[in-house]
Amino acid sequence: MMIYSNIGPRYMFQALAKFIPRSAVFVLLVLTLAAAVAFAAVSHLVARFNANAEARGRKLYTQGLADLSAGKPDRAIDEFRAALTCDRNNSQYQLSLGRALRDTERLDEAESYLQSLWQRTPDDGTINLALARVAAKRDSLDDAIRYYHNAMYGTWKSDPDGNRRKARIELIEFLLQRNARAQAQSELVALAAFLPADPVLHLQAAQFLTQAQDYPDAFSEYEKVLRLDRGNAAALGGAGNVAYHAGRYRTAQHYLQDAVNANPQDANSRSQLESASMILETDPFVHRISDAERNRRIKAAFVAAGERLASCAQQKGMNLAPTNTDASPDSPLATLQSRWLATKRDLPKLTSARETDLPDAIMDIVFQIEQQTANDCGEPQGVDEALLLISHNREAADQ
Amino acid sequence: MSGSGTFDKKLTGQEVTSLPATPSAATPSSVSDPNSGFLFRPRRMFAAFDDVFDEDRFFLILCVFIGIFSGLAVVCFRLAIDWIHLALLGPLPQTHTWRMFAVPSLAGLAVAILVMHVFPAIRGSGVNQTKAALYIFNGYIPFRTAIGKFLCAALAIGAGHSLGPEDPSLQIGASLASALGRQLKLSREKLRLIAPVGAAAGLAAAFNAPISAVLFVIEEVIGRWSAGILGSVVLSAVASVVVERGFLGSEPLFRIPITAFKRPAELIAYVVLGIAGGVAAVIFAKGIGFLRPRLKAMPRWTQYFQPAIAGLLIGLIGYFGAPQVMGAGYDFMDQAMHGQYVWQFFATLAILKIVATTLSFVSGTPGGMFAPTLFIGAMLGGAVGGIERIFLPHLTASIGTYVLVGMGVLFAGFLRAPMTSVFMVLEVSGNYEIIVPVIVANTFAYVVSRSLQPTPIFDMLTRQDGLVLPSLEEEREEAILRVEDAMLPPPAIILSASDYVDAAARRIEDSPETTFPVRLPASGWSAVTRELILRRLSEGKGEHTLGSLISAQPLPSLFPDLPLDSAIRFVQTNSIVPVVNRANPQKLEGIVSSQSVFAKYGAQPR
């Protein structure tokens, strides 16, 4: 038995151990070697685990996308979350989860996911755009503008110009919704400056400019559209509309006529065309008309204003007849009636060459009547509407 | 003494005199000595390098290796939990499937069989076992414990038992370290220390938070600070965290929401949270303290089924709509931090998690308490924050902030580790701004918990297991006797070394004292007895100064704030010991004698 035990593996190990140097350095070398082997083994294990997890993550992510498309956002969120636990650093999963959370109004968590992505790649356009949308949902104007700008000047993996433009357009829409017109205008100017020769894009820019009430730039954009696509009905209508609002009625009439011709169903252009035509026929201050025609228009306007005043007073239940003592002399309508009657006495002098200020004085009372009655009795129609618009344009021109 | 000789001697714990003078003088008898260490061998290939090392230096390097091995083990442990969870419960949180209760029940049964027949020492969290290794078993933790803890805790947590991976990681690290220390036959002192070093490494890797791990181990396991201990524990913790981050990434456990502390008045809200956390911690601890001994006292055959029944009940909680309470729950804490739940659901989850964790833990299922504590604290924080925001809508802190602070609150109240709780929140959040709310809330939770439940949970568990381990909290709170407590007022007569003997004899003539302090010329104090003065006077030495009579060696002096223990060794050999002022050692604050010191201890002097 002794012999067998002496040649057994235990004895052999002990005998071998006697030859092993046992110093601190040797022990440290052995530990280093053991650590290296353990590192290699764990690395292999982790790599395999991660590979499996990544495959599982991809599958869950695909399911999540499908569920999102199928209108099951809550299920999709669970799947994106699970995908993310399989591959914690996957930006795509994180981004999709952040977007899905944002779309289901879980804004805090969405922002948190997107923020952690942003901290890793602060110049990424996609992430900045997603964060901008979260900020927009929160109605946080400053944050939204900051992230939209980051998205516009950030990096994009594909179609950088297109994506930057989309980000800017989205910002413009956001600003217009929030009535931040001045900021929207500056963004629009920048947008228009770098648009390619694409009528669709220019048309969109022109429509935004119209919305921002930047009529000169909007008109310029419509013209660019029409240079690229002569018969574009939307651009014709838009240009006419912009010209109409800018008080350029003859130009408006021209474009609106073309717009109606190009698209007879365009009711808005047709209505504006009628108004523009009416204004051009009513306005005594237009160029290239004779003195007689100007005087005729002034007289017609004066009569129309008197009728409008009377009907408005009637609508308000007031009797403006000179014999009536019930009407308050301080009432605006009564005052205007007095002035209208006083001016009426001067009307025959209109043809006199010495009365150079009289046309302006008459039209002044006409405009005051139209504005006051518009305030008291609502927006007018027909000639009165035309006179009211002319009065606004005159005021704007004076200012 | 040669460096290598010193090294061997220290490592093996041998007396200096028994060692060979040089490596070459080593004898075969030393090799055959069964007590000689692994490193105590005659031949060295690298003898020149050995001069660099003594045991302390070697131990520090060893701590790095312990950190590396513990980190690797924890990485594997985490993967095992994830793998088991995916295999048994699937990747998606689901309710209303039979797997929700079948899996934890069957896993509980399997774990019970393993614990009862193969790994009997792995029940519970592992913190107490590590402490027991330090104080009772000279650092010994069987390697089998690491294997058993790894397998059973991974199975239990992966299958959905409401337990966490941190305490098992701590014990796995401690067990690995202990095994390594034994193989290297380190000295007893180092062997005792090596288990906590491994524990810190395991905990640091599990939490991805080295500072909290170091603090916890020092605060709760070792209980004392020294440069050597701190260095060892820090090295191992840092090494393990580096390894863990290398494999699993450096992302924190949670995505931390934007947190801020703007108005000091809001601290009141955190005080409320602290008080609620303290009460919840006491309920949680009392539940465990009540049920655990009763379940352990039940017939042995029932212990096969206790983890299974616990698993079944937890599974039913998940089945009926709260799968969040299953497993460690980190993902759900993350969601809670981002305001995913309303306060009612927060409160429900906190209650259900207390129930689920109590069931898992008292049934003897191996697993940790850290993650459940954080979970309960997080949910409690969310609930309290939600309620407070209803009544005080102007509060600026987000729900996420309350969730984060709540984690620390329960950590402080339940685990009674106040320092660790603060640093844990800071480390997990990476946000220094919330330190004030965290400190305030944790302090209140700690004080409330301590006043309602004086015995901390780990001490309670230890006592239930029949072990007597030092309670580090009690030690911290213990009133220390100081020199000033035993100090007598300065005697009416204080002599000077320059006084003549006859003048001194006249001064002491009417005094009842027998020994008088003597102020020495430069600094320091001595003492002279009445008998000596009178004898010298009778010998005709009245013209001599006292300085020529007394010993040249001044008496040791003490300061009033020193622990009274430090006075004992001096009062044994001196009839009085002067107690002097720290700022002016010539100023006598009082004296201590053996009578006064031992009277303070309630004992008679020998």
PDB file of N, CA, C and O in Angstrom, chain A residues 191-237:
ATOM      1  N   LEU A 191     -33.773  79.556 -44.620  1.00  0.00           N
ATOM      2  CA  LEU A 191     -34.240  78.388 -45.389  1.00  0.00           C
ATOM      3  C   LEU A 191     -34.271  78.713 -46.879  1.00  0.00           C
ATOM      4  O   LEU A 191     -33.750  77.957 -47.706  1.00  0.00           O
ATOM      5  N   ALA A 192     -34.855  79.845 -47.198  1.00  0.00           N
ATOM      6  CA  ALA A 192     -35.030  80.210 -48.607  1.00  0.00           C
ATOM      7  C   ALA A 192     -33.684  80.412 -49.303  1.00  0.00           C
ATOM      8  O   ALA A 192     -33.539  80.117 -50.491  1.00  0.00           O
ATOM      9  N   ALA A 193     -32.705  80.887 -48.542  1.00  0.00           N
ATOM     10  CA  ALA A 193     -31.409  81.195 -49.147  1.00  0.00           C
ATOM     11  C   ALA A 193     -30.700  79.945 -49.663  1.00  0.00           C
ATOM     12  O   ALA A 193     -29.881  80.020 -50.579  1.00  0.00           O
ATOM     13  N   PHE A 194     -30.974  78.819 -49.075  1.00  0.00           N
ATOM     14  CA  PHE A 194     -30.224  77.619 -49.449  1.00  0.00           C
ATOM     15  C   PHE A 194     -31.088  76.537 -50.098  1.00  0.00           C
ATOM     16  O   PHE A 194     -30.710  75.371 -50.119  1.00  0.00           O
ATOM     17  N   LEU A 195     -32.223  76.945 -50.621  1.00  0.00           N
ATOM     18  CA  LEU A 195     -33.079  75.932 -51.238  1.00  0.00           C
ATOM     19  C   LEU A 195     -32.585  75.581 -52.633  1.00  0.00           C
ATOM     20  O   LEU A 195     -32.191  76.471 -53.402  1.00  0.00           O
ATOM     21  N   PRO A 196     -32.607  74.329 -52.985  1.00  0.00           N
ATOM     22  CA  PRO A 196     -32.256  73.959 -54.356  1.00  0.00           C
ATOM     23  C   PRO A 196     -33.393  74.367 -55.303  1.00  0.00           C
ATOM     24  O   PRO A 196     -34.479  74.753 -54.854  1.00  0.00           O
ATOM     25  N   ALA A 197     -33.124  74.256 -56.594  1.00  0.00           N
ATOM     26  CA  ALA A 197     -34.135  74.682 -57.582  1.00  0.00           C
ATOM     27  C   ALA A 197     -35.246  73.649 -57.679  1.00  0.00           C
ATOM     28  O   ALA A 197     -35.359  72.898 -58.646  1.00  0.00           O
ATOM     29  N   ASP A 198     -36.047  73.611 -56.652  1.00  0.00           N
ATOM     30  CA  ASP A 198     -37.140  72.634 -56.583  1.00  0.00           C
ATOM     31  C   ASP A 198     -38.423  73.414 -56.306  1.00  0.00           C
ATOM     32  O   ASP A 198     -38.559  74.027 -55.246  1.00  0.00           O
ATOM     33  N   PRO A 199     -39.371  73.419 -57.266  1.00  0.00           N
ATOM     34  CA  PRO A 199     -40.579  74.230 -57.067  1.00  0.00           C
ATOM     35  C   PRO A 199     -41.352  73.835 -55.815  1.00  0.00           C
ATOM     36  O   PRO A 199     -41.954  74.686 -55.163  1.00  0.00           O
ATOM     37  N   VAL A 200     -41.329  72.549 -55.466  1.00  0.00           N
ATOM     38  CA  VAL A 200     -42.088  72.101 -54.283  1.00  0.00           C
ATOM     39  C   VAL A 200     -41.522  72.758 -53.023  1.00  0.00           C
ATOM     40  O   VAL A 200     -42.260  73.259 -52.164  1.00  0.00           O
ATOM     41  N   LEU A 201     -40.187  72.766 -52.941  1.00  0.00           N
ATOM     42  CA  LEU A 201     -39.543  73.342 -51.752  1.00  0.00           C
ATOM     43  C   LEU A 201     -39.761  74.849 -51.696  1.00  0.00           C
ATOM     44  O   LEU A 201     -40.055  75.408 -50.624  1.00  0.00           O
ATOM     45  N   HIS A 202     -39.630  75.486 -52.840  1.00  0.00           N
ATOM     46  CA  HIS A 202     -39.833  76.939 -52.856  1.00  0.00           C
ATOM     47  C   HIS A 202     -41.281  77.291 -52.532  1.00  0.00           C
ATOM     48  O   HIS A 202     -41.551  78.291 -51.852  1.00  0.00           O
ATOM     49  N   LEU A 203     -42.192  76.476 -53.035  1.00  0.00           N
ATOM     50  CA  LEU A 203     -43.605  76.717 -52.746  1.00  0.00           C
ATOM     51  C   LEU A 203     -43.874  76.608 -51.239  1.00  0.00           C
ATOM     52  O   LEU A 203     -44.568  77.445 -50.644  1.00  0.00           O
ATOM     53  N   GLN A 204     -43.247  75.569 -50.614  1.00  0.00           N
ATOM     54  CA  GLN A 204     -43.415  75.374 -49.171  1.00  0.00           C
ATOM     55  C   GLN A 204     -42.860  76.588 -48.402  1.00  0.00           C
ATOM     56  O   GLN A 204     -43.503  77.109 -47.481  1.00  0.00           O
ATOM     57  N   ALA A 205     -41.669  77.031 -48.847  1.00  0.00           N
ATOM     58  CA  ALA A 205     -41.049  78.199 -48.189  1.00  0.00           C
ATOM     59  C   ALA A 205     -41.950  79.421 -48.349  1.00  0.00           C
ATOM     60  O   ALA A 205     -42.153  80.199 -47.403  1.00  0.00           O
ATOM     61  N   ALA A 206     -42.487  79.586 -49.563  1.00  0.00           N
ATOM     62  CA  ALA A 206     -43.338  80.750 -49.820  1.00  0.00           C
ATOM     63  C   ALA A 206     -44.579  80.707 -48.937  1.00  0.00           C
ATOM     64  O   ALA A 206     -45.018  81.739 -48.394  1.00  0.00           O
ATOM     65  N   GLN A 207     -45.144  79.494 -48.771  1.00  0.00           N
ATOM     66  CA  GLN A 207     -46.349  79.383 -47.938  1.00  0.00           C
ATOM     67  C   GLN A 207     -46.046  79.714 -46.476  1.00  0.00           C
ATOM     68  O   GLN A 207     -46.839  80.356 -45.795  1.00  0.00           O
ATOM     69  N   PHE A 208     -44.839  79.237 -46.000  1.00  0.00           N
ATOM     70  CA  PHE A 208     -44.444  79.588 -44.627  1.00  0.00           C
ATOM     71  C   PHE A 208     -44.256  81.098 -44.482  1.00  0.00           C
ATOM     72  O   PHE A 208     -44.654  81.688 -43.474  1.00  0.00           O
ATOM     73  N   LEU A 209     -43.642  81.686 -45.509  1.00  0.00           N
ATOM     74  CA  LEU A 209     -43.411  83.136 -45.453  1.00  0.00           C
ATOM     75  C   LEU A 209     -44.736  83.888 -45.432  1.00  0.00           C
ATOM     76  O   LEU A 209     -44.894  84.897 -44.733  1.00  0.00           O
ATOM     77  N   THR A 210     -45.689  83.371 -46.170  1.00  0.00           N
ATOM     78  CA  THR A 210     -47.011  83.984 -46.163  1.00  0.00           C
ATOM     79  C   THR A 210     -47.617  83.904 -44.768  1.00  0.00           C
ATOM     80  O   THR A 210     -48.163  84.875 -44.242  1.00  0.00           O
ATOM     81  N   GLN A 211     -47.448  82.678 -44.170  1.00  0.00           N
ATOM     82  CA  GLN A 211     -47.973  82.465 -42.825  1.00  0.00           C
ATOM     83  C   GLN A 211     -47.309  83.422 -41.828  1.00  0.00           C
ATOM     84  O   GLN A 211     -47.949  83.881 -40.886  1.00  0.00           O
ATOM     85  N   ALA A 212     -46.010  83.678 -42.057  1.00  0.00           N
ATOM     86  CA  ALA A 212     -45.271  84.590 -41.171  1.00  0.00           C
ATOM     87  C   ALA A 212     -45.530  86.049 -41.531  1.00  0.00           C
ATOM     88  O   ALA A 212     -44.923  86.943 -40.938  1.00  0.00           O
ATOM     89  N   GLN A 213     -46.399  86.283 -42.524  1.00  0.00           N
ATOM     90  CA  GLN A 213     -46.759  87.628 -42.990  1.00  0.00           C
ATOM     91  C   GLN A 213     -45.555  88.398 -43.533  1.00  0.00           C
ATOM     92  O   GLN A 213     -45.510  89.628 -43.450  1.00  0.00           O
ATOM     93  N   ASP A 214     -44.601  87.657 -44.050  1.00  0.00           N
ATOM     94  CA  ASP A 214     -43.460  88.295 -44.715  1.00  0.00           C
ATOM     95  C   ASP A 214     -43.802  88.299 -46.212  1.00  0.00           C
ATOM     96  O   ASP A 214     -43.305  87.489 -46.996  1.00  0.00           O
ATOM     97  N   TYR A 215     -44.677  89.240 -46.603  1.00  0.00           N
ATOM     98  CA  TYR A 215     -45.243  89.199 -47.953  1.00  0.00           C
ATOM     99  C   TYR A 215     -44.225  89.453 -49.059  1.00  0.00           C
ATOM    100  O   TYR A 215     -44.257  88.779 -50.093  1.00  0.00           O
ATOM    101  N   PRO A 216     -43.308  90.394 -48.882  1.00  0.00           N
ATOM    102  CA  PRO A 216     -42.346  90.605 -49.974  1.00  0.00           C
ATOM    103  C   PRO A 216     -41.516  89.368 -50.271  1.00  0.00           C
ATOM    104  O   PRO A 216     -41.345  88.967 -51.431  1.00  0.00           O
ATOM    105  N   ASP A 217     -40.983  88.712 -49.196  1.00  0.00           N
ATOM    106  CA  ASP A 217     -40.172  87.513 -49.418  1.00  0.00           C
ATOM    107  C   ASP A 217     -41.022  86.361 -49.941  1.00  0.00           C
ATOM    108  O   ASP A 217     -40.579  85.564 -50.766  1.00  0.00           O
ATOM    109  N   ALA A 218     -42.261  86.298 -49.440  1.00  0.00           N
ATOM    110  CA  ALA A 218     -43.148  85.236 -49.915  1.00  0.00           C
ATOM    111  C   ALA A 218     -43.410  85.414 -51.412  1.00  0.00           C
ATOM    112  O   ALA A 218     -43.365  84.435 -52.186  1.00  0.00           O
ATOM    113  N   PHE A 219     -43.650  86.656 -51.820  1.00  0.00           N
ATOM    114  CA  PHE A 219     -43.912  86.918 -53.230  1.00  0.00           C
ATOM    115  C   PHE A 219     -42.713  86.523 -54.083  1.00  0.00           C
ATOM    116  O   PHE A 219     -42.857  85.907 -55.146  1.00  0.00           O
ATOM    117  N   SER A 220     -41.545  86.870 -53.535  1.00  0.00           N
ATOM    118  CA  SER A 220     -40.319  86.530 -54.259  1.00  0.00           C
ATOM    119  C   SER A 220     -40.180  85.014 -54.429  1.00  0.00           C
ATOM    120  O   SER A 220     -39.773  84.518 -55.486  1.00  0.00           O
ATOM    121  N   GLU A 221     -40.535  84.273 -53.381  1.00  0.00           N
ATOM    122  CA  GLU A 221     -40.464  82.805 -53.463  1.00  0.00           C
ATOM    123  C   GLU A 221     -41.482  82.258 -54.464  1.00  0.00           C
ATOM    124  O   GLU A 221     -41.196  81.340 -55.221  1.00  0.00           O
ATOM    125  N   TYR A 222     -42.692  82.837 -54.476  1.00  0.00           N
ATOM    126  CA  TYR A 222     -43.707  82.387 -55.450  1.00  0.00           C
ATOM    127  C   TYR A 222     -43.211  82.631 -56.874  1.00  0.00           C
ATOM    128  O   TYR A 222     -43.430  81.816 -57.772  1.00  0.00           O
ATOM    129  N   GLU A 223     -42.552  83.751 -57.014  1.00  0.00           N
ATOM    130  CA  GLU A 223     -42.031  84.049 -58.358  1.00  0.00           C
ATOM    131  C   GLU A 223     -40.985  83.025 -58.769  1.00  0.00           C
ATOM    132  O   GLU A 223     -40.905  82.609 -59.919  1.00  0.00           O
ATOM    133  N   LYS A 224     -40.167  82.604 -57.781  1.00  0.00           N
ATOM    134  CA  LYS A 224     -39.169  81.574 -58.086  1.00  0.00           C
ATOM    135  C   LYS A 224     -39.858  80.274 -58.500  1.00  0.00           C
ATOM    136  O   LYS A 224     -39.422  79.600 -59.428  1.00  0.00           O
ATOM    137  N   VAL A 225     -40.933  79.969 -57.828  1.00  0.00           N
ATOM    138  CA  VAL A 225     -41.675  78.747 -58.190  1.00  0.00           C
ATOM    139  C   VAL A 225     -42.178  78.867 -59.615  1.00  0.00           C
ATOM    140  O   VAL A 225     -42.056  77.931 -60.422  1.00  0.00           O
ATOM    141  N   LEU A 226     -42.707  80.026 -59.908  1.00  0.00           N
ATOM    142  CA  LEU A 226     -43.296  80.203 -61.243  1.00  0.00           C
ATOM    143  C   LEU A 226     -42.225  80.230 -62.334  1.00  0.00           C
ATOM    144  O   LEU A 226     -42.506  79.857 -63.477  1.00  0.00           O
ATOM    145  N   ARG A 227     -41.002  80.669 -61.954  1.00  0.00           N
ATOM    146  CA  ARG A 227     -39.919  80.584 -62.950  1.00  0.00           C
ATOM    147  C   ARG A 227     -39.589  79.128 -63.245  1.00  0.00           C
ATOM    148  O   ARG A 227     -39.203  78.773 -64.350  1.00  0.00           O
ATOM    149  N   LEU A 228     -39.729  78.276 -62.200  1.00  0.00           N
ATOM    150  CA  LEU A 228     -39.408  76.860 -62.383  1.00  0.00           C
ATOM    151  C   LEU A 228     -40.588  76.082 -62.947  1.00  0.00           C
ATOM    152  O   LEU A 228     -40.426  75.066 -63.605  1.00  0.00           O
ATOM    153  N   ASP A 229     -41.799  76.555 -62.637  1.00  0.00           N
ATOM    154  CA  ASP A 229     -43.004  75.834 -63.055  1.00  0.00           C
ATOM    155  C   ASP A 229     -44.069  76.884 -63.352  1.00  0.00           C
ATOM    156  O   ASP A 229     -44.835  77.283 -62.472  1.00  0.00           O
ATOM    157  N   ARG A 230     -44.118  77.332 -64.617  1.00  0.00           N
ATOM    158  CA  ARG A 230     -44.898  78.508 -64.986  1.00  0.00           C
ATOM    159  C   ARG A 230     -46.386  78.389 -64.639  1.00  0.00           C
ATOM    160  O   ARG A 230     -47.015  79.345 -64.235  1.00  0.00           O
ATOM    161  N   GLY A 231     -46.927  77.218 -64.832  1.00  0.00           N
ATOM    162  CA  GLY A 231     -48.370  77.091 -64.646  1.00  0.00           C
ATOM    163  C   GLY A 231     -48.787  76.617 -63.270  1.00  0.00           C
ATOM    164  O   GLY A 231     -49.916  76.151 -63.077  1.00  0.00           O
ATOM    165  N   ASN A 232     -47.909  76.696 -62.294  1.00  0.00           N
ATOM    166  CA  ASN A 232     -48.209  76.166 -60.959  1.00  0.00           C
ATOM    167  C   ASN A 232     -49.349  76.972 -60.329  1.00  0.00           C
ATOM    168  O   ASN A 232     -49.181  78.140 -59.947  1.00  0.00           O
ATOM    169  N   ALA A 233     -50.518  76.348 -60.257  1.00  0.00           N
ATOM    170  CA  ALA A 233     -51.712  77.055 -59.803  1.00  0.00           C
ATOM    171  C   ALA A 233     -51.579  77.526 -58.367  1.00  0.00           C
ATOM    172  O   ALA A 233     -52.006  78.645 -58.020  1.00  0.00           O
ATOM    173  N   ALA A 234     -50.979  76.669 -57.517  1.00  0.00           N
ATOM    174  CA  ALA A 234     -50.822  77.043 -56.106  1.00  0.00           C
ATOM    175  C   ALA A 234     -49.932  78.271 -55.980  1.00  0.00           C
ATOM    176  O   ALA A 234     -50.203  79.172 -55.169  1.00  0.00           O
ATOM    177  N   ALA A 235     -48.872  78.319 -56.818  1.00  0.00           N
ATOM    178  CA  ALA A 235     -47.959  79.469 -56.758  1.00  0.00           C
ATOM    179  C   ALA A 235     -48.657  80.717 -57.282  1.00  0.00           C
ATOM    180  O   ALA A 235     -48.494  81.818 -56.726  1.00  0.00           O
ATOM    181  N   LEU A 236     -49.458  80.552 -58.324  1.00  0.00           N
ATOM    182  CA  LEU A 236     -50.186  81.702 -58.870  1.00  0.00           C
ATOM    183  C   LEU A 236     -51.150  82.262 -57.822  1.00  0.00           C
ATOM    184  O   LEU A 236     -51.196  83.470 -57.567  1.00  0.00           O
ATOM    185  N   GLY A 237     -51.893  81.353 -57.199  1.00  0.00           N
ATOM    186  CA  GLY A 237     -52.834  81.769 -56.162  1.00  0.00           C
ATOM    187  C   GLY A 237     -52.109  82.391 -54.991  1.00  0.00           C
ATOM    188  O   GLY A 237     -52.551  83.406 -54.422  1.00  0.00           O
TER     189      GLY A 237
END
